[in-house]
CSV table of C-alpha atoms in Angstrom, one decimal:
chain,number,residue,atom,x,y,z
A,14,UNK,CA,107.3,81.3,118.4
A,15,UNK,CA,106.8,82.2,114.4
A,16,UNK,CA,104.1,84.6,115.1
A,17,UNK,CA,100.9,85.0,113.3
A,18,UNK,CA,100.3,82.5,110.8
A,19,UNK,CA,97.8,82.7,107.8
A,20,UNK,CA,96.7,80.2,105.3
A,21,UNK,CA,96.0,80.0,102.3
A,22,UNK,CA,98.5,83.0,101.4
A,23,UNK,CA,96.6,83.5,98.2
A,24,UNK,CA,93.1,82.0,97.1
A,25,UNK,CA,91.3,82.3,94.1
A,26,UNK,CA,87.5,81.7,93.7
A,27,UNK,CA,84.6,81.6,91.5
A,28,UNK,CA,82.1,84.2,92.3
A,29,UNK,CA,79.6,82.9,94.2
A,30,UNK,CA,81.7,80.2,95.7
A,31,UNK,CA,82.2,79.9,99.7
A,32,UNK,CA,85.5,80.4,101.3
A,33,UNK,CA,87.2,80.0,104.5
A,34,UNK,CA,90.4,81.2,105.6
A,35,UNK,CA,92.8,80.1,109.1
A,36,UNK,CA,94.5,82.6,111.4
A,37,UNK,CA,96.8,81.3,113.9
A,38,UNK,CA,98.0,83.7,116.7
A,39,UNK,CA,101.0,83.6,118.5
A,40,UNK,CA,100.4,81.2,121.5
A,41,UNK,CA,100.0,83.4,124.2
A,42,UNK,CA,98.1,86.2,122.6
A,43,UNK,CA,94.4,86.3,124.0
A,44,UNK,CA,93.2,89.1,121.8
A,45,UNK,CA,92.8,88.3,117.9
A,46,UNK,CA,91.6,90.2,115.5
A,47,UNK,CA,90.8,90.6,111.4
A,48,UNK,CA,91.3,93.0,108.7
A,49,UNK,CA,90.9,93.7,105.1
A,50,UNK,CA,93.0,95.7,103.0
A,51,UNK,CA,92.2,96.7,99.2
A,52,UNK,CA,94.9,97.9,97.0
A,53,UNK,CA,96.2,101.6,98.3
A,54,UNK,CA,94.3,101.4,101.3
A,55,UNK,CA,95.5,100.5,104.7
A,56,UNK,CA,93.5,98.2,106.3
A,57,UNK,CA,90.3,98.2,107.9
A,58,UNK,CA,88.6,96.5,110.8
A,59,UNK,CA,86.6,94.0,110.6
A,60,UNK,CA,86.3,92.1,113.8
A,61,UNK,CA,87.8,91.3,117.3
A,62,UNK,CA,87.9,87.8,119.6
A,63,UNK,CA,89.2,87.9,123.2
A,64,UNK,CA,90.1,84.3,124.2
A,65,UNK,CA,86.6,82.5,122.2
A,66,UNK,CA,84.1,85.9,122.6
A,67,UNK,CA,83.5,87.8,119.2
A,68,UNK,CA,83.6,91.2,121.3
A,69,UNK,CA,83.1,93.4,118.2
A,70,UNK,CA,82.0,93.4,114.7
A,71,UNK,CA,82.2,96.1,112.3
A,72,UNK,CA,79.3,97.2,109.9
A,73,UNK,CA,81.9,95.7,106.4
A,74,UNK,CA,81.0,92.5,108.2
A,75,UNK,CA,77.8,91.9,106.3
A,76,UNK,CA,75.6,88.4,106.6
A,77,UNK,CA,77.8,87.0,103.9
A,78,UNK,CA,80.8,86.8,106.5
A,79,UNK,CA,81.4,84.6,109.5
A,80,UNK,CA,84.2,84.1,112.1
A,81,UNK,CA,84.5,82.0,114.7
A,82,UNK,CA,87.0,81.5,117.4
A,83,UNK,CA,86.6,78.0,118.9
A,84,UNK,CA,88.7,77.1,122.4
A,85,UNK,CA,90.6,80.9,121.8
A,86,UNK,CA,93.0,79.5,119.7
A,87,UNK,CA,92.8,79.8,116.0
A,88,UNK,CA,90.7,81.3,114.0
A,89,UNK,CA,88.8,81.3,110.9
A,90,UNK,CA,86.7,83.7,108.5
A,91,UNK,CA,84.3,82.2,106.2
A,92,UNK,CA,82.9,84.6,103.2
A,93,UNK,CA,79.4,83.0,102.2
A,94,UNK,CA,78.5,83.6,98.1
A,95,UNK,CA,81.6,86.0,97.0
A,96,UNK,CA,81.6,88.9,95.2
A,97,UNK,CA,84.3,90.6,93.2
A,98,UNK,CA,84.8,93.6,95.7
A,99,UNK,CA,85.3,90.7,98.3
A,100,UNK,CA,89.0,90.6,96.3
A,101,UNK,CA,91.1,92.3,99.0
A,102,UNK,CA,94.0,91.3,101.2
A,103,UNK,CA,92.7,89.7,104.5
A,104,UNK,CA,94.8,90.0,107.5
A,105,UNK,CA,95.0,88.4,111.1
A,106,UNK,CA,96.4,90.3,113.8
A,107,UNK,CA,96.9,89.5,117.7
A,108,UNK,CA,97.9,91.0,120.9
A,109,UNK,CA,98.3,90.4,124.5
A,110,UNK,CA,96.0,92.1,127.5
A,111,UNK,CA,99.0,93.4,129.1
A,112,UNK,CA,100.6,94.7,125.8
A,113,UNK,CA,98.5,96.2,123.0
A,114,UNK,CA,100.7,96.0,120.4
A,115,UNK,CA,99.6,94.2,117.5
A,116,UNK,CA,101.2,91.6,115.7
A,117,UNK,CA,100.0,90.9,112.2
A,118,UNK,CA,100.2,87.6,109.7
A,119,UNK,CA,101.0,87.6,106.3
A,120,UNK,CA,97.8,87.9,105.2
A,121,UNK,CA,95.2,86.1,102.8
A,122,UNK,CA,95.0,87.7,99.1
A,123,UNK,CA,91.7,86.4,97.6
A,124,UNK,CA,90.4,86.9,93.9
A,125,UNK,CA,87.0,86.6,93.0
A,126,UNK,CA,86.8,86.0,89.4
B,22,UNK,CA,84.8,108.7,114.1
B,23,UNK,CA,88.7,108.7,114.2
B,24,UNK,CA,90.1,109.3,110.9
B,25,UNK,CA,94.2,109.2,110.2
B,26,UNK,CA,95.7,111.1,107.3
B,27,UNK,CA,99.3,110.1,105.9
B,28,UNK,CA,101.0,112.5,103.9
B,29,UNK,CA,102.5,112.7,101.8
B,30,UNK,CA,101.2,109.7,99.9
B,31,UNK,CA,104.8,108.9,98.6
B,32,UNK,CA,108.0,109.8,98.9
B,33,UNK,CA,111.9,109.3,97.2
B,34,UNK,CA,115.1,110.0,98.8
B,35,UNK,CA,118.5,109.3,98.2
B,36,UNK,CA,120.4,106.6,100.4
B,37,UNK,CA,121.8,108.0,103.3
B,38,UNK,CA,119.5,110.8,103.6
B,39,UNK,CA,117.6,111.5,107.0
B,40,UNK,CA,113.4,111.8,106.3
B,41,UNK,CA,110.4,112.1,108.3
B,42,UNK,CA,107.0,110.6,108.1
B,43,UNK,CA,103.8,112.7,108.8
B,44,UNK,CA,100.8,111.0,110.5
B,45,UNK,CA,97.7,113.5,112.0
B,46,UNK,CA,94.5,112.0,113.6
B,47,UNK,CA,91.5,114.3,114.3
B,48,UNK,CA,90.2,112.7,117.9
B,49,UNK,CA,93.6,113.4,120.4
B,50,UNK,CA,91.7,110.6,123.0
B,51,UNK,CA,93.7,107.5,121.7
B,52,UNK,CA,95.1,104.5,123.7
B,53,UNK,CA,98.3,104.0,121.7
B,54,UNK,CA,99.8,104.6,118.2
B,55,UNK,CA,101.8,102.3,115.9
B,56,UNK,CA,104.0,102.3,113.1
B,57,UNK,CA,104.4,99.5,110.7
B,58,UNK,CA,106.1,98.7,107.8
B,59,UNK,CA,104.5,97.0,104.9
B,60,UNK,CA,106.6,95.0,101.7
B,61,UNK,CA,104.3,94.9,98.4
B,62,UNK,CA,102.0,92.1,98.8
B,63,UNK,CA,103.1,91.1,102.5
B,64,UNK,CA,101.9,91.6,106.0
B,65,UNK,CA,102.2,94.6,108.2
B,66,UNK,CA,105.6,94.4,110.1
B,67,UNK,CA,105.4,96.1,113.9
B,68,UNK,CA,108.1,98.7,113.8
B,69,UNK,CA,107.4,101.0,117.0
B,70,UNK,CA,104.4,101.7,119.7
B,71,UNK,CA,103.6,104.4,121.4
B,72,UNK,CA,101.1,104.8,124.8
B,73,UNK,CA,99.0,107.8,124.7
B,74,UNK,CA,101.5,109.1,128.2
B,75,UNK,CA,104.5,108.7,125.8
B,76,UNK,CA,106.5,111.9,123.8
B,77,UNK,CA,108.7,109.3,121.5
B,78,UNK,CA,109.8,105.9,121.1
B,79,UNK,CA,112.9,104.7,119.2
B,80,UNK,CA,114.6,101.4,117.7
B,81,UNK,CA,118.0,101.1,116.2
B,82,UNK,CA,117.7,104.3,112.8
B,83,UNK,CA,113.6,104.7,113.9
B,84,UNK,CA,112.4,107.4,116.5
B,85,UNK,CA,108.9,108.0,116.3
B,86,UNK,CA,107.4,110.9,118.2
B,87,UNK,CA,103.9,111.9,119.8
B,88,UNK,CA,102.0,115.1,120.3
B,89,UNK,CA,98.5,113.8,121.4
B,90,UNK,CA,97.0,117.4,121.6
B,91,UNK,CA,97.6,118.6,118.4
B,92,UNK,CA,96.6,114.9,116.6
B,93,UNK,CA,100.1,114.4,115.3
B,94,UNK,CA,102.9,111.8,115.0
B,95,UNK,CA,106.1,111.2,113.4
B,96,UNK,CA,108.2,108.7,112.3
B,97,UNK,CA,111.8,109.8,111.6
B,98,UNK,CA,114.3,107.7,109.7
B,99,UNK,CA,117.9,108.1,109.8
B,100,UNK,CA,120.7,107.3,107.4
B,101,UNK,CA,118.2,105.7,105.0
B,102,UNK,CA,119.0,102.6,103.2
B,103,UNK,CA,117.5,100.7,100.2
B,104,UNK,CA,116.0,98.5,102.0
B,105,UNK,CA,114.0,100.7,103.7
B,106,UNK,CA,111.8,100.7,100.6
B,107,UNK,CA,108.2,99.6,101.8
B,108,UNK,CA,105.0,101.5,102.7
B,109,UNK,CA,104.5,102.7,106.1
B,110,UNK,CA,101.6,102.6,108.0
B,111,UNK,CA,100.3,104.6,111.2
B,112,UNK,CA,97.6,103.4,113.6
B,113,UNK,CA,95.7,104.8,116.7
B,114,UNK,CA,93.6,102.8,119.4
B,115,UNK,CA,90.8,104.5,121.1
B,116,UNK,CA,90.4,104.6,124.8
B,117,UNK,CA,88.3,101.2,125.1
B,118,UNK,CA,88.6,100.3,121.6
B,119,UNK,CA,90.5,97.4,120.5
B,120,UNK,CA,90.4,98.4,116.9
B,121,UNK,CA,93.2,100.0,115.4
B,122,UNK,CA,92.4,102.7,112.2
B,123,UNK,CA,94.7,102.9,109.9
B,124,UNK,CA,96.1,105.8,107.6
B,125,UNK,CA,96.5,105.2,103.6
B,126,UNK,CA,100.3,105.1,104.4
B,127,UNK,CA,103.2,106.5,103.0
B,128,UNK,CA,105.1,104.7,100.2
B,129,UNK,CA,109.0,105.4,100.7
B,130,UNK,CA,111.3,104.7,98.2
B,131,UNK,CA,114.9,104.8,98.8
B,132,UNK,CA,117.4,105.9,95.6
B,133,UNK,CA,120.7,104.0,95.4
């Protein structure tokens, strides 16, 4: 097992321009979830799958942003029409039902210029 | 609303000195807590977790400890290396929340 995967490790965009990002989990995790993290900040929720079921979405997840969990494998979050304070680090994390502990990726680093 | 506070915000020692990391969190109801590790511009690295019926965990020069009632947690280091060098992160889990919330961290610099 490698763990959590995350690709692209670093993206740079146009504002205004759509992008989408892939999480892989580790294989038998059930429970997946995102994050974003700006520069001195630890991160901060942004939403939760178990197996293909967004359970939970918080309010930083405005219309512009999208994720989808198809089959409860990978994932993906798409940000609609970026915006400069969309620039953050955006991580993947997953976990098991029998044992919470969180496992996190890499992580995304986007720039919005 | 759960809030975690990690201070101090940074921190230097010399190699081979034993520290500790402070993390409080103002609602005492939480699931779990866990300590990571985090390199400049990488992921968050799992380094210990704790359930809310735990006092302390440990792994290899880590012990982390617990005290639910009073909102508190540490993370002590021993015999610090260089390598050591990284920001470290505490997180709690609400009773039937599956989101973690996260202090600002501690960034720990080790001194050759």
């Amino acid at each position: 097992d490698t763990g959590v995967s995350q690709d692209p490790r670093h993206k740079i965009t146009k504002r205004g321009q759509n992008v989408t990002f892939r999480c892989d989990p580790i294989s038998e995790h059930n429970r997946l979830y995102w994050y974003r993290q700006t520069l001195g900040q630890g991160p901060e929720f942004l939403t939760y799958f178990q197996n293909e079921a967004q359970l939970e979405k918080s309010r930083l997840l405005s219309d512009r942003f999208s994720a989808e969990r198809p089959k409860g494998s990978f994932s993906t979050l798409e940000i609609q029409r970026t915006e400069q304070g969309d620039s953050a680090m955006y991580l993947c994390a997953s976990s098991s039902e029998q044992n919470t502990e969180a496992f996190f990726g890499q992580g995304t680093r986007l720039t919005v210029v | 609303k759960q809030e975690v506070t990690q201070i101090p915000a940074a921190l230097s020692v010399p190699e081979g000195e034993n520290l500790v990391l402070n993390c409080s969190f103002t609602d005492s109801a939480i699931y779990n807590l866990q300590w990571f590790r985090q390199d400049p511009g990488k992921g968050l690295t799992s380094l210990l977790l704790i359930q809310s019926s735990q006092r302390e965990q440990t792994s290899g020069r880590l012990n982390a400890s617990l005290d639910k009632s009073s909102g508190r947690s540490t993370l002590y280091i021993a015999a610090s290396q260089p390598g050591d060098s990284a920001t470290y992160l505490c997180a709690v889990r609400g009773f039937g929340n599956e989101k973690l919330t996260f202090g600002t961290g501690t960034r720990l610099t080790i001194i050759p």
